[in-house]
Amino acid sequence: MEDIVLELKNVNHWFGSGAKQNNVLYDLNLKIRAGQIVSLIGPSGCGKSVLLRAIVGTHPPREGHIIVHASDNVQSAIMKHKPGRDVGIVYQQYSLFPFLTAVQNVAFGLMLDQTNIPFRAFRPFKWRHLRKQHLAEAATLLERLKLKNAIHKYPSEMSGGMCQRVAIAQALIMKPMILLLDEPFGALDEATRTELQDMLLTLYAENNQTIQAGQRPPYTIIIVTHELNEAIRVGDRVIGLSMNWNWRKDHAIYPGTTIVYDKRAPIFLPEQEIDYAMLKKQKEEISHAVFDASFQQDRDEFRQFWSENKTGRSQDA
Amino acid sequence: MLGQPLKKILRVLIIFLSLSFIIGGYTFLSHRQHQKNPKDKTIPTWSQLKNGVKKICEKNRRSKKRWIVEDSKASAERLFWGLLWGIIGAIVIGLAIGCFPFVEAAFAPILAILAKLPPTAALALFFVMLGTGRNMYIGIILVGILPVLAQSIFLSIKDIPRELVYKAITLGASKMELVWNVIVRQILPQMINAVRLQIGPALVYLIAAEYACAHIGFGYRLRLQARLVNMDVVYPYLVILIVFGFLMDWLLKAIQIKLCKWYHKEGK
Ligand SMILES: Nc1ncnc2c1ncn2[C@@H]1O[C@H](COP(=O)(O)OP(=O)(O)OP(=O)(O)O)[C@@H](O)[C@H]1O
Ligand SMILES: [Mg+2]
C-alpha cells in the first residue's frame, strides 16, 4: 500500500507569453506519501513558492495535474484547481489576521469550517456554546506550542517567532490533508528555529504512532527552506528544484526548473543524537546536485526516492 | 512622527496656552476696532456676542420658535440622512467593486467620473431633479461623499494582502464569509477614517445648498445674517459648526477604538 496523498503529473508553469515568456516549472512529477515531511529546497527564484501556490490551488499550473488523494480510494482523488480545506498553508508573511488575537486566529478556521453566517446570526445561543468549545480547543493547542502567555495578544503585539507558531497552530487545528510551509522559520533566530523544528518533529512522531496503529497518519507536510541542515533534520525526504540540469540535450530554449534531487533524509527526533557526519555527507551531495551551477547533471541522477524505498516509509529501510 | 510624545500635563498646558492666545488676540482686535468705530459689527465685542447668542436662543416674536432649535433641527436632519445614505451606499458599492471584478468593471468608471464632479457646481441639476425639499440636500451630500468614500473603501480592499484571503479560503471560508469576516473586519478602521474625513465635505455641500435655496437651516441663517453684517450671530453659528465637527470626530474615533482594538495597538 503506497498511500499517496499528493500527486503531481507533468506540471509545467510559466509566466508571460511570446518573447517575454518566463519558464519556471518544467515537467514536475511527484508522489508524496501520507505522513511524510518533505523538505523542498532550491536556489532562490527557482519556483518553490510558485509550486506551493499551485498545490494550494490559488494559482493552478498552466499544464499538468495536481491531485490530492483524500484516501486510498481512486474515486476520492481531487483535482486541485482552487484553494480549499484539504490543503493548508503557512505563508512567510501575512499568515495571521491582524484583527484577531492569537486564540481567535487559531479558532477562526473552526468557525469558518463548522458554521456559517446564518447559523451565527440566527442561532446565537448554540453559536456561543460552540464558540466556547472552539476557543478552548485553540487555547489548548496554543499551550502545547508554549504560547500560553500570548493567547490574547494581537499579531502586532507578538514577536515574529510567536506569530509563526500561531500561524502553524492556525493551520494545524484544521487537520488539512497536506500542510505547506513556505520558509516558515526564515527570519527567526537559531534557538526559536530549533524549537519550531522540534515541534514539527513531534508531529512526525505522532504520525509514526498512527501508522503503527494501522491508520493513515494525520500530518503530511511540505516545508520550503533554504537552510540545508533544517531540510535534512526535519524532513524524511528532501526534494530539490533546480535550474542546473542538462536541458540542452533535448531543448533549444530553457524549459524551466525541474526536480533534480529526491532522496530520503534521516530524521532526528528531538531526543535523538544528530549524526553530524551523515548530515554533512548529504549536505555536500545536495549542494552539488541542486545548487552548483557548473554541474549540469541528468535530472534523474539524484532522484532515487522510490527506487531506494519500495513503500516510501522511512522505517522500511 | 518626529520627537518624543509629550507628557499629558504638558500637552494640556500647551493647548490651554494656544487657546488663551487666540481668545486674547480676538479681544485685542475687537477692542482696537471699537476704538476706531464704536458701532462696529465685524469684530463684535464679548458683550455684543452675548447679545447675539441671546438672539439665537430666544423665541422669535413672529414664528414663536428659537433659531438655534429650528436651524439645528433642519440642518441636522438633512445632514443625517445625507450621511446615512452616502455611507451605506459607499459601503455597498465600495465592497462590491472591491470584491467582485465584474462589478468593478461596470461601476468603477462611473464612480471615477462622479468623483470628479463638484456637487456644488451641479446644484442646479439637483434642484431640477430632486426639487427643493429634503431630498435635494440628501442628494447633494450623497453625490458629494459617496464616490470618494466608495473609492477609498475600494482602495483599502485592494491593499489587503492576497495571502489573507487565500488563507481564509483554505480555512473553509465561503464567499460571504470572506467579505464579512475577513474583508470588512480588515478595512473597518480605514472605513471609519474615511468617514471621518468626509464629515467636513458633507457639511460644505449641505451649507452650500442651504445658502442657495433653503428657508431654514444653518446655511440659510448664515447667509441672511452675513448680509446684514450681524457677525454677533454669524460667529456663534460658526463656533457651533466647529464644535459639531469635533464631536463627530471624537465620536467616530471612539467607535473606532471600541470596534478595532487591534488597529490602535499597532505601532505602539
Ligand atoms: N506573479 C508572478 N508574475 C511573474 N513572474 C513571477 C510571479 N511570481 C513568481 N514569478 C517568477 O517565478 C520565478 C520563481 O519565483 P518564486 O517566488 O517561486 O521563487 P522561490 O523559489 O520561492 O524563491 P525564494 O527562495 O527567493 O523565495 C521567478 O523567476 C519569478 O520572477
Ligand atoms: Mg519563495
Coordinates of N, CA, C and O in Angstrom, one line a residue, chain A residues 43-205:
Chain A
P43 N 17.6 26.8 -5.3 CA 18.1 28.2 -5.3 C 17.0 29.2 -5.3 O 15.9 28.9 -5.7
S44 N 17.3 30.4 -4.8 CA 16.3 31.5 -4.8 C 15.8 31.8 -6.2 O 16.6 31.8 -7.2
G45 N 14.5 31.9 -6.3 CA 13.9 32.2 -7.6 C 13.7 31.0 -8.5 O 13.3 31.1 -9.7
C46 N 13.9 29.8 -7.9 CA 13.7 28.6 -8.8 C 12.2 28.2 -8.9 O 11.9 27.4 -9.7
G47 N 11.4 28.8 -8.1 CA 9.9 28.5 -8.3 C 9.3 27.7 -7.1 O 8.3 27.1 -7.3
K48 N 10.0 27.7 -6.0 CA 9.4 26.9 -4.8 C 8.1 27.5 -4.4 O 7.1 26.8 -4.2
S49 N 8.0 28.8 -4.3 CA 6.8 29.5 -3.9 C 5.7 29.3 -5.0 O 4.5 29.1 -4.7
V50 N 6.1 29.3 -6.3 CA 5.2 29.1 -7.4 C 4.6 27.7 -7.2 O 3.4 27.5 -7.4
L51 N 5.4 26.8 -6.9 CA 4.9 25.4 -6.8 C 4.0 25.3 -5.6 O 2.9 24.6 -5.8
L52 N 4.3 25.9 -4.5 CA 3.4 25.8 -3.4 C 2.0 26.5 -3.7 O 1.0 26.0 -3.4
R53 N 2.1 27.6 -4.4 CA 0.8 28.3 -4.8 C 0.0 27.4 -5.7 O -1.2 27.4 -5.6
A54 N 0.7 26.6 -6.5 CA 0.0 25.7 -7.4 C -0.7 24.6 -6.6 O -1.8 24.2 -6.8
I55 N 0.0 24.1 -5.6 CA -0.5 23.0 -4.8 C -1.7 23.5 -3.9 O -2.7 22.8 -3.8
V56 N -1.6 24.7 -3.4 CA -2.7 25.2 -2.7 C -3.9 25.4 -3.6 O -5.1 25.3 -3.1
G57 N -3.6 25.7 -4.8 CA -4.7 25.9 -5.8 C -5.1 27.3 -6.1 O -6.0 27.6 -6.9
T58 N -4.4 28.3 -5.5 CA -4.7 29.7 -5.8 C -4.2 30.1 -7.2 O -4.7 30.9 -7.8
H59 N -3.1 29.4 -7.6 CA -2.5 29.7 -8.9 C -2.2 28.4 -9.6 O -1.0 27.9 -9.5
P60 N -3.2 27.7 -10.2 CA -3.0 26.4 -10.8 C -2.0 26.4 -11.9 O -1.8 27.5 -12.5
P61 N -1.3 25.3 -12.1 CA -0.2 25.3 -13.1 C -0.9 25.5 -14.5 O -2.0 25.1 -14.7
R62 N 0.0 26.0 -15.5 CA -0.5 26.1 -16.8 C -0.8 24.8 -17.5 O -1.7 24.6 -18.3
E63 N 0.0 23.8 -17.1 CA -0.2 22.5 -17.7 C 0.0 21.4 -16.6 O 0.7 21.7 -15.7
G64 N -0.6 20.3 -16.8 CA -0.4 19.2 -15.9 C -1.4 19.2 -14.8 O -2.3 20.0 -14.7
H65 N -1.3 18.2 -13.9 CA -2.4 18.0 -12.9 C -1.8 17.9 -11.5 O -0.7 17.3 -11.3
I66 N -2.5 18.4 -10.6 CA -2.1 18.3 -9.2 C -3.3 17.6 -8.5 O -4.4 18.1 -8.6
I67 N -3.0 16.4 -8.0 CA -4.1 15.6 -7.5 C -4.0 15.3 -6.0 O -2.9 14.9 -5.5
V68 N -5.0 15.6 -5.2 CA -5.0 15.3 -3.8 C -5.8 14.0 -3.6 O -7.0 14.0 -4.1
H69 N -5.2 13.0 -3.0 CA -6.0 11.8 -2.7 C -6.5 11.8 -1.3 O -5.7 11.6 -0.3
A70 N -7.8 12.0 -1.1 CA -8.4 12.0 0.2 C -8.3 10.7 0.9 O -8.2 10.6 2.1
S71 N -8.2 9.6 0.1 CA -8.0 8.3 0.7 C -7.4 7.4 -0.3 O -7.2 7.9 -1.5
D72 N -7.2 6.1 0.0 CA -6.6 5.2 -1.0 C -7.5 5.0 -2.2 O -7.1 4.5 -3.2
N73 N -8.8 5.2 -1.9 CA -9.8 5.0 -2.9 C -9.6 5.9 -4.2 O -9.4 7.1 -4.0
V74 N -9.6 5.3 -5.3 CA -9.4 6.1 -6.5 C -10.4 7.3 -6.7 O -10.1 8.3 -7.2
Q75 N -11.6 7.0 -6.3 CA -12.7 8.0 -6.5 C -12.5 9.2 -5.7 O -13.1 10.3 -5.9
S76 N -11.7 9.1 -4.6 CA -11.6 10.3 -3.7 C -10.6 11.3 -4.2 O -10.3 12.2 -3.5
A77 N -10.0 11.0 -5.4 CA -9.0 11.9 -5.8 C -9.6 13.3 -6.2 O -10.7 13.4 -6.8
I78 N -8.9 14.4 -5.8 CA -9.4 15.7 -6.0 C -8.4 16.4 -6.9 O -7.3 16.5 -6.6
M79 N -8.9 16.8 -8.1 CA -8.1 17.7 -9.0 C -8.0 19.0 -8.4 O -9.0 19.7 -8.1
K80 N -6.8 19.5 -8.2 CA -6.6 20.8 -7.4 C -6.6 22.0 -8.4 O -5.6 22.1 -9.1
H81 N -7.7 22.7 -8.5 CA -7.6 23.9 -9.3 C -8.1 25.1 -8.6 O -8.2 26.2 -9.1
K82 N -8.5 25.0 -7.3 CA -8.9 26.1 -6.5 C -8.6 25.8 -5.0 O -8.5 24.6 -4.7
P83 N -8.3 26.8 -4.2 CA -8.0 26.6 -2.8 C -9.2 26.0 -2.1 O -10.3 26.2 -2.4
G84 N -8.9 25.2 -1.1 CA -9.9 24.6 -0.3 C -9.4 24.1 1.0 O -8.3 24.3 1.4
R85 N -10.3 23.3 1.7 CA -10.0 22.9 3.0 C -8.9 21.8 3.1 O -8.3 21.6 4.1
D86 N -8.7 21.1 2.0 CA -7.8 19.9 2.0 C -6.3 20.3 2.1 O -5.5 19.5 2.7
V87 N -5.9 21.5 1.6 CA -4.5 21.9 1.7 C -4.4 23.2 2.4 O -5.0 24.2 2.1
G88 N -3.6 23.1 3.5 CA -3.4 24.3 4.3 C -2.0 24.9 4.0 O -1.2 24.2 3.5
I89 N -1.9 26.2 4.3 CA -0.6 26.8 4.0 C -0.2 27.8 5.1 O -1.1 28.5 5.7
V90 N 1.1 27.9 5.4 CA 1.6 29.0 6.3 C 2.5 29.8 5.4 O 3.5 29.3 4.9
Y91 N 2.1 31.0 5.1 CA 3.0 31.9 4.3 C 4.1 32.5 5.2 O 4.0 32.5 6.4
Q92 N 5.1 32.9 4.5 CA 6.2 33.5 5.3 C 5.7 34.8 6.0 O 6.2 35.1 7.1
Q93 N 4.9 35.5 5.3 CA 4.3 36.7 5.9 C 2.8 36.7 5.8 O 2.3 35.9 5.0
Y94 N 2.1 37.6 6.5 CA 0.7 37.8 6.3 C -0.1 36.5 6.5 O -1.0 36.2 5.8
S95 N 0.3 35.7 7.5 CA -0.4 34.5 7.6 C -1.5 34.6 8.7 O -2.5 33.9 8.7
L96 N -1.4 35.6 9.5 CA -2.3 35.8 10.6 C -3.2 37.0 10.3 O -2.8 37.9 9.6
F97 N -4.5 36.9 10.8 CA -5.4 38.0 10.6 C -5.1 39.0 11.7 O -5.2 38.7 12.9
P98 N -4.7 40.3 11.3 CA -4.3 41.2 12.3 C -5.4 41.7 13.3 O -5.1 42.1 14.3
F99 N -6.6 41.5 12.9 CA -7.7 41.9 13.7 C -8.2 40.9 14.7 O -9.2 41.1 15.4
L100 N -7.5 39.7 14.7 CA -7.9 38.7 15.7 C -6.7 38.4 16.6 O -5.6 38.5 16.2
T101 N -7.1 38.1 17.9 CA -6.0 37.7 18.8 C -5.5 36.3 18.5 O -6.1 35.7 17.6
A102 N -4.4 35.9 19.1 CA -3.8 34.6 18.8 C -4.9 33.5 18.9 O -5.0 32.7 17.9
V103 N -5.6 33.5 20.0 CA -6.5 32.4 20.1 C -7.7 32.5 19.1 O -8.2 31.5 18.6
Q104 N -8.1 33.7 18.8 CA -9.2 33.9 17.8 C -8.7 33.5 16.4 O -9.4 32.9 15.6
N105 N -7.4 33.8 16.2 CA -6.8 33.4 14.9 C -6.9 31.9 14.7 O -7.2 31.4 13.7
V106 N -6.5 31.2 15.8 CA -6.5 29.7 15.7 C -7.9 29.2 15.6 O -8.1 28.2 14.9
A107 N -8.8 29.8 16.3 CA -10.2 29.3 16.3 C -11.0 29.7 15.0 O -12.0 29.2 14.8
F108 N -10.4 30.6 14.3 CA -11.1 31.2 13.1 C -11.5 30.1 12.1 O -12.6 30.1 11.6
G109 N -10.5 29.2 11.8 CA -10.8 28.2 10.9 C -12.0 27.3 11.3 O -12.8 26.8 10.5
L110 N -12.0 27.0 12.7 CA -13.0 26.1 13.2 C -14.4 26.8 12.9 O -15.3 26.1 12.6
M111 N -14.4 28.1 13.2 CA -15.6 28.8 13.0 C -16.1 28.8 11.5 O -17.2 28.5 11.2
L112 N -15.1 29.1 10.6 CA -15.4 29.1 9.2 C -15.9 27.8 8.7 O -16.8 27.6 7.9
D113 N -15.2 26.7 9.2 CA -15.4 25.4 8.7 C -16.7 24.8 9.2 O -17.5 24.1 8.5
Q114 N -17.0 25.0 10.5 CA -18.1 24.3 11.1 C -19.4 25.1 11.1 O -20.5 24.6 11.4
T115 N -19.4 26.4 10.9 CA -20.6 27.2 11.0 C -20.7 28.1 9.7 O -19.7 28.2 9.0
N116 N -21.8 28.7 9.6 CA -21.9 29.7 8.5 C -22.6 31.0 9.0 O -23.1 31.0 10.2
I117 N -22.7 32.0 8.2 CA -23.2 33.3 8.7 C -24.7 33.2 9.2 O -25.0 33.7 10.3
P118 N -25.6 32.5 8.5 CA -27.0 32.4 9.0 C -27.0 31.7 10.4 O -27.7 32.1 11.3
F119 N -26.2 30.6 10.5 CA -26.2 29.9 11.8 C -25.7 30.9 12.9 O -26.4 31.0 14.0
R120 N -24.7 31.7 12.7 CA -24.2 32.5 13.7 C -25.1 33.7 14.0 O -25.2 34.2 15.1
A121 N -25.9 34.1 13.0 CA -26.8 35.2 13.2 C -28.1 34.7 13.9 O -28.6 35.4 14.8
F122 N -28.6 33.6 13.5 CA -29.9 33.2 14.0 C -29.9 32.1 15.1 O -31.0 31.9 15.7
R123 N -28.8 31.5 15.4 CA -28.8 30.6 16.5 C -27.7 31.1 17.5 O -26.8 30.4 17.8
P124 N -27.9 32.3 18.0 CA -26.8 32.9 18.8 C -26.4 32.0 20.1 O -25.3 32.0 20.4
F125 N -27.4 31.4 20.6 CA -27.1 30.6 21.9 C -26.2 29.4 21.5 O -25.2 29.1 22.1
K126 N -26.7 28.7 20.5 CA -25.9 27.5 20.0 C -24.5 27.9 19.6 O -23.5 27.3 19.9
W127 N -24.5 29.0 18.9 CA -23.2 29.5 18.4 C -22.3 29.9 19.5 O -21.1 29.5 19.5
R128 N -22.8 30.5 20.6 CA -22.0 30.9 21.7 C -21.4 29.7 22.4 O -20.2 29.7 22.8
H129 N -22.2 28.7 22.5 CA -21.8 27.5 23.1 C -20.6 26.8 22.3 O -19.6 26.5 22.8
L130 N -20.9 26.8 21.0 CA -19.9 26.2 20.1 C -18.6 27.0 20.1 O -17.5 26.5 20.1
R131 N -18.8 28.3 20.1 CA -17.6 29.3 20.1 C -16.7 29.0 21.3 O -15.5 29.0 21.2
K132 N -17.3 28.7 22.5 CA -16.6 28.5 23.7 C -15.7 27.2 23.5 O -14.5 27.2 23.8
Q133 N -16.3 26.2 22.9 CA -15.5 25.0 22.6 C -14.3 25.3 21.7 O -13.2 24.8 21.9
H134 N -14.6 26.1 20.6 CA -13.6 26.4 19.6 C -12.4 27.1 20.3 O -11.2 26.8 20.1
L135 N -12.8 28.1 21.1 CA -11.7 28.9 21.8 C -10.9 28.0 22.8 O -9.7 28.1 22.9
A136 N -11.6 27.1 23.4 CA -10.9 26.2 24.4 C -10.0 25.3 23.6 O -8.8 25.1 24.0
E137 N -10.4 24.8 22.5 CA -9.6 23.9 21.7 C -8.4 24.7 21.2 O -7.2 24.2 21.3
A138 N -8.6 25.9 20.7 CA -7.5 26.7 20.2 C -6.5 27.0 21.4 O -5.3 26.9 21.2
A139 N -7.0 27.3 22.5 CA -6.2 27.7 23.7 C -5.3 26.5 24.0 O -4.1 26.6 24.3
T140 N -5.9 25.3 24.0 CA -5.1 24.1 24.4 C -4.0 23.9 23.4 O -2.9 23.6 23.8
L141 N -4.3 24.1 22.1 CA -3.2 23.9 21.1 C -2.1 24.9 21.3 O -0.9 24.6 21.2
L142 N -2.5 26.2 21.6 CA -1.5 27.2 21.8 C -0.6 26.9 23.0 O 0.6 27.1 23.0
E143 N -1.3 26.4 24.0 CA -0.5 26.0 25.2 C 0.5 24.9 24.9 O 1.7 25.0 25.3
R144 N 0.1 24.0 24.0 CA 1.0 22.9 23.6 C 2.2 23.5 22.9 O 3.3 23.0 22.9
L145 N 2.0 24.6 22.2 CA 3.1 25.2 21.4 C 3.8 26.3 22.3 O 4.4 27.2 21.8
K146 N 3.6 26.2 23.6 CA 4.2 27.1 24.5 C 3.9 28.6 24.3 O 4.7 29.5 24.3
L147 N 2.6 28.9 24.0 CA 2.2 30.2 23.8 C 1.1 30.7 24.8 O 0.3 31.5 24.5
K148 N 1.1 30.1 25.9 CA 0.1 30.3 26.9 C -0.1 31.8 27.2 O -1.2 32.3 27.3
N149 N 1.1 32.5 27.3 CA 1.0 33.9 27.7 C 0.6 34.8 26.6 O 0.3 36.0 26.8
A150 N 0.6 34.3 25.3 CA 0.3 35.2 24.2 C -1.1 35.0 23.7 O -1.5 35.6 22.7
I151 N -1.9 34.2 24.4 CA -3.2 33.8 23.9 C -4.1 35.0 23.5 O -4.7 34.9 22.4
H152 N -4.1 36.0 24.3 CA -5.0 37.1 24.0 C -4.2 38.3 23.3 O -4.7 39.4 23.3
K153 N -3.1 38.0 22.8 CA -2.3 39.1 22.1 C -2.7 39.2 20.6 O -3.0 38.2 20.0
Y154 N -2.6 40.4 20.1 CA -2.8 40.6 18.7 C -1.5 40.3 17.9 O -0.4 40.5 18.6
P155 N -1.5 40.0 16.7 CA -0.3 39.7 15.9 C 0.7 40.8 16.1 O 1.9 40.6 16.2
S156 N 0.2 42.1 16.1 CA 1.2 43.2 16.1 C 1.9 43.3 17.5 O 2.9 44.0 17.7
E157 N 1.3 42.5 18.5 CA 2.0 42.6 19.8 C 2.9 41.4 20.0 O 3.4 41.2 21.1
M158 N 3.0 40.5 19.0 CA 3.8 39.3 19.2 C 5.1 39.4 18.4 O 5.2 40.1 17.4
S159 N 6.1 38.6 18.8 CA 7.3 38.6 18.0 C 7.1 37.7 16.8 O 6.1 37.0 16.7
G160 N 8.1 37.8 15.8 CA 8.0 37.0 14.6 C 7.8 35.5 14.9 O 7.0 34.8 14.3
G161 N 8.6 35.0 15.8 CA 8.6 33.6 16.1 C 7.2 33.2 16.7 O 6.7 32.1 16.4
M162 N 6.7 34.0 17.6 CA 5.4 33.7 18.2 C 4.3 33.7 17.1 O 3.5 32.8 17.0
C163 N 4.4 34.7 16.2 CA 3.4 34.8 15.1 C 3.5 33.5 14.3 O 2.4 32.9 13.9
Q164 N 4.7 33.1 14.0 CA 4.8 31.9 13.1 C 4.3 30.6 13.8 O 3.6 29.8 13.2
R165 N 4.5 30.5 15.1 CA 3.9 29.4 15.8 C 2.4 29.5 15.8 O 1.7 28.4 15.7
V166 N 1.8 30.7 16.0 CA 0.4 30.8 16.0 C -0.1 30.4 14.6 O -1.1 29.7 14.4
A167 N 0.6 30.9 13.6 CA 0.2 30.5 12.2 C 0.2 29.0 11.9 O -0.7 28.5 11.3
I168 N 1.2 28.4 12.5 CA 1.2 26.9 12.3 C 0.1 26.3 13.1 O -0.6 25.4 12.6
A169 N -0.2 26.8 14.3 CA -1.4 26.3 15.1 C -2.7 26.5 14.3 O -3.5 25.6 14.2
Q170 N -2.8 27.7 13.7 CA -4.0 28.0 12.9 C -4.2 27.0 11.8 O -5.3 26.6 11.5
A171 N -3.1 26.6 11.1 CA -3.2 25.7 10.1 C -3.5 24.2 10.6 O -4.3 23.5 10.1
L172 N -2.7 23.9 11.7 CA -2.8 22.5 12.2 C -4.1 22.1 12.7 O -4.6 21.0 12.6
I173 N -4.8 23.1 13.4 CA -6.0 22.8 14.1 C -7.1 22.3 13.1 O -8.0 21.6 13.4
M174 N -6.9 22.7 11.8 CA -7.9 22.3 10.8 C -7.6 20.9 10.2 O -8.3 20.4 9.4
K175 N -6.5 20.3 10.7 CA -6.1 19.0 10.2 C -6.2 18.9 8.7 O -6.9 18.0 8.1
P176 N -5.5 19.7 8.0 CA -5.5 19.6 6.5 C -4.8 18.4 6.1 O -3.9 17.9 6.8
M177 N -5.2 17.8 5.0 CA -4.6 16.6 4.5 C -3.1 16.9 4.2 O -2.2 16.0 4.4
I178 N -2.9 18.1 3.7 CA -1.5 18.5 3.3 C -1.2 19.8 3.9 O -2.1 20.7 3.7
L179 N -0.1 20.0 4.6 CA 0.2 21.3 5.1 C 1.5 21.9 4.4 O 2.5 21.2 4.4
L180 N 1.4 23.0 3.8 CA 2.5 23.6 3.1 C 3.1 24.7 4.0 O 2.4 25.6 4.5
L181 N 4.4 24.7 4.2 CA 5.1 25.8 4.9 C 6.1 26.5 4.0 O 7.1 25.8 3.6
D182 N 5.9 27.7 3.7 CA 6.8 28.4 2.8 C 7.8 29.2 3.6 O 7.5 30.3 4.2
E183 N 9.0 28.7 3.8 CA 10.1 29.3 4.6 C 9.5 29.8 5.9 O 9.6 31.0 6.2
P184 N 8.9 29.0 6.7 CA 8.2 29.4 7.9 C 9.1 30.0 8.9 O 8.7 30.8 9.7
F185 N 10.4 29.5 8.9 CA 11.2 30.0 10.0 C 12.3 30.9 9.5 O 13.3 31.1 10.2
G186 N 12.1 31.4 8.3 CA 13.1 32.2 7.7 C 13.8 33.3 8.5 O 15.0 33.4 8.6
A187 N 13.0 34.1 9.2 CA 13.5 35.3 9.9 C 13.8 35.0 11.4 O 13.9 36.0 12.1
L188 N 13.9 33.8 11.8 CA 14.0 33.5 13.2 C 15.4 33.2 13.7 O 16.2 32.8 12.9
D189 N 15.6 33.4 14.9 CA 17.0 33.1 15.5 C 17.1 31.6 15.6 O 16.1 30.9 15.6
E190 N 18.3 31.2 15.8 CA 18.7 29.8 15.9 C 17.8 29.0 16.9 O 17.3 28.0 16.6
A191 N 17.7 29.6 18.1 CA 17.1 28.9 19.2 C 15.6 28.7 18.9 O 15.0 27.6 19.0
T192 N 14.9 29.7 18.5 CA 13.5 29.6 18.1 C 13.3 28.7 17.0 O 12.3 27.9 17.0
R193 N 14.2 28.7 16.1 CA 14.1 27.9 14.9 C 14.2 26.4 15.3 O 13.4 25.6 14.9
T194 N 15.1 26.1 16.2 CA 15.3 24.7 16.7 C 14.0 24.3 17.4 O 13.5 23.2 17.2
E195 N 13.5 25.2 18.2 CA 12.3 24.9 18.9 C 11.1 24.5 18.0 O 10.4 23.5 18.2
L196 N 11.0 25.3 16.9 CA 9.9 25.1 15.9 C 10.2 23.8 15.1 O 9.2 23.0 14.8
Q197 N 11.4 23.5 14.9 CA 11.8 22.3 14.2 C 11.4 21.1 15.1 O 10.8 20.1 14.6
D198 N 11.7 21.2 16.3 CA 11.3 20.1 17.3 C 9.8 19.9 17.3 O 9.3 18.8 17.3
M199 N 9.1 21.0 17.2 CA 7.6 20.9 17.1 C 7.2 20.1 15.9 O 6.3 19.2 16.1
L200 N 7.8 20.4 14.8 CA 7.4 19.6 13.6 C 7.7 18.1 13.8 O 7.0 17.2 13.4
L201 N 8.9 17.9 14.5 CA 9.3 16.5 14.7 C 8.4 15.7 15.6 O 8.2 14.5 15.4
T202 N 7.8 16.4 16.6 CA 6.8 15.8 17.4 C 5.6 15.4 16.6 O 5.0 14.3 16.9
L203 N 5.3 16.2 15.6 CA 4.2 15.8 14.7 C 4.5 14.5 14.0 O 3.7 13.6 13.8
Y204 N 5.8 14.5 13.6 CA 6.3 13.3 12.8 C 6.2 12.0 13.7 O 5.7 11.0 13.2
A205 N 6.5 12.2 15.0 CA 6.4 11.1 15.9 C 5.0 10.7 16.1 O 4.7 9.4 16.1

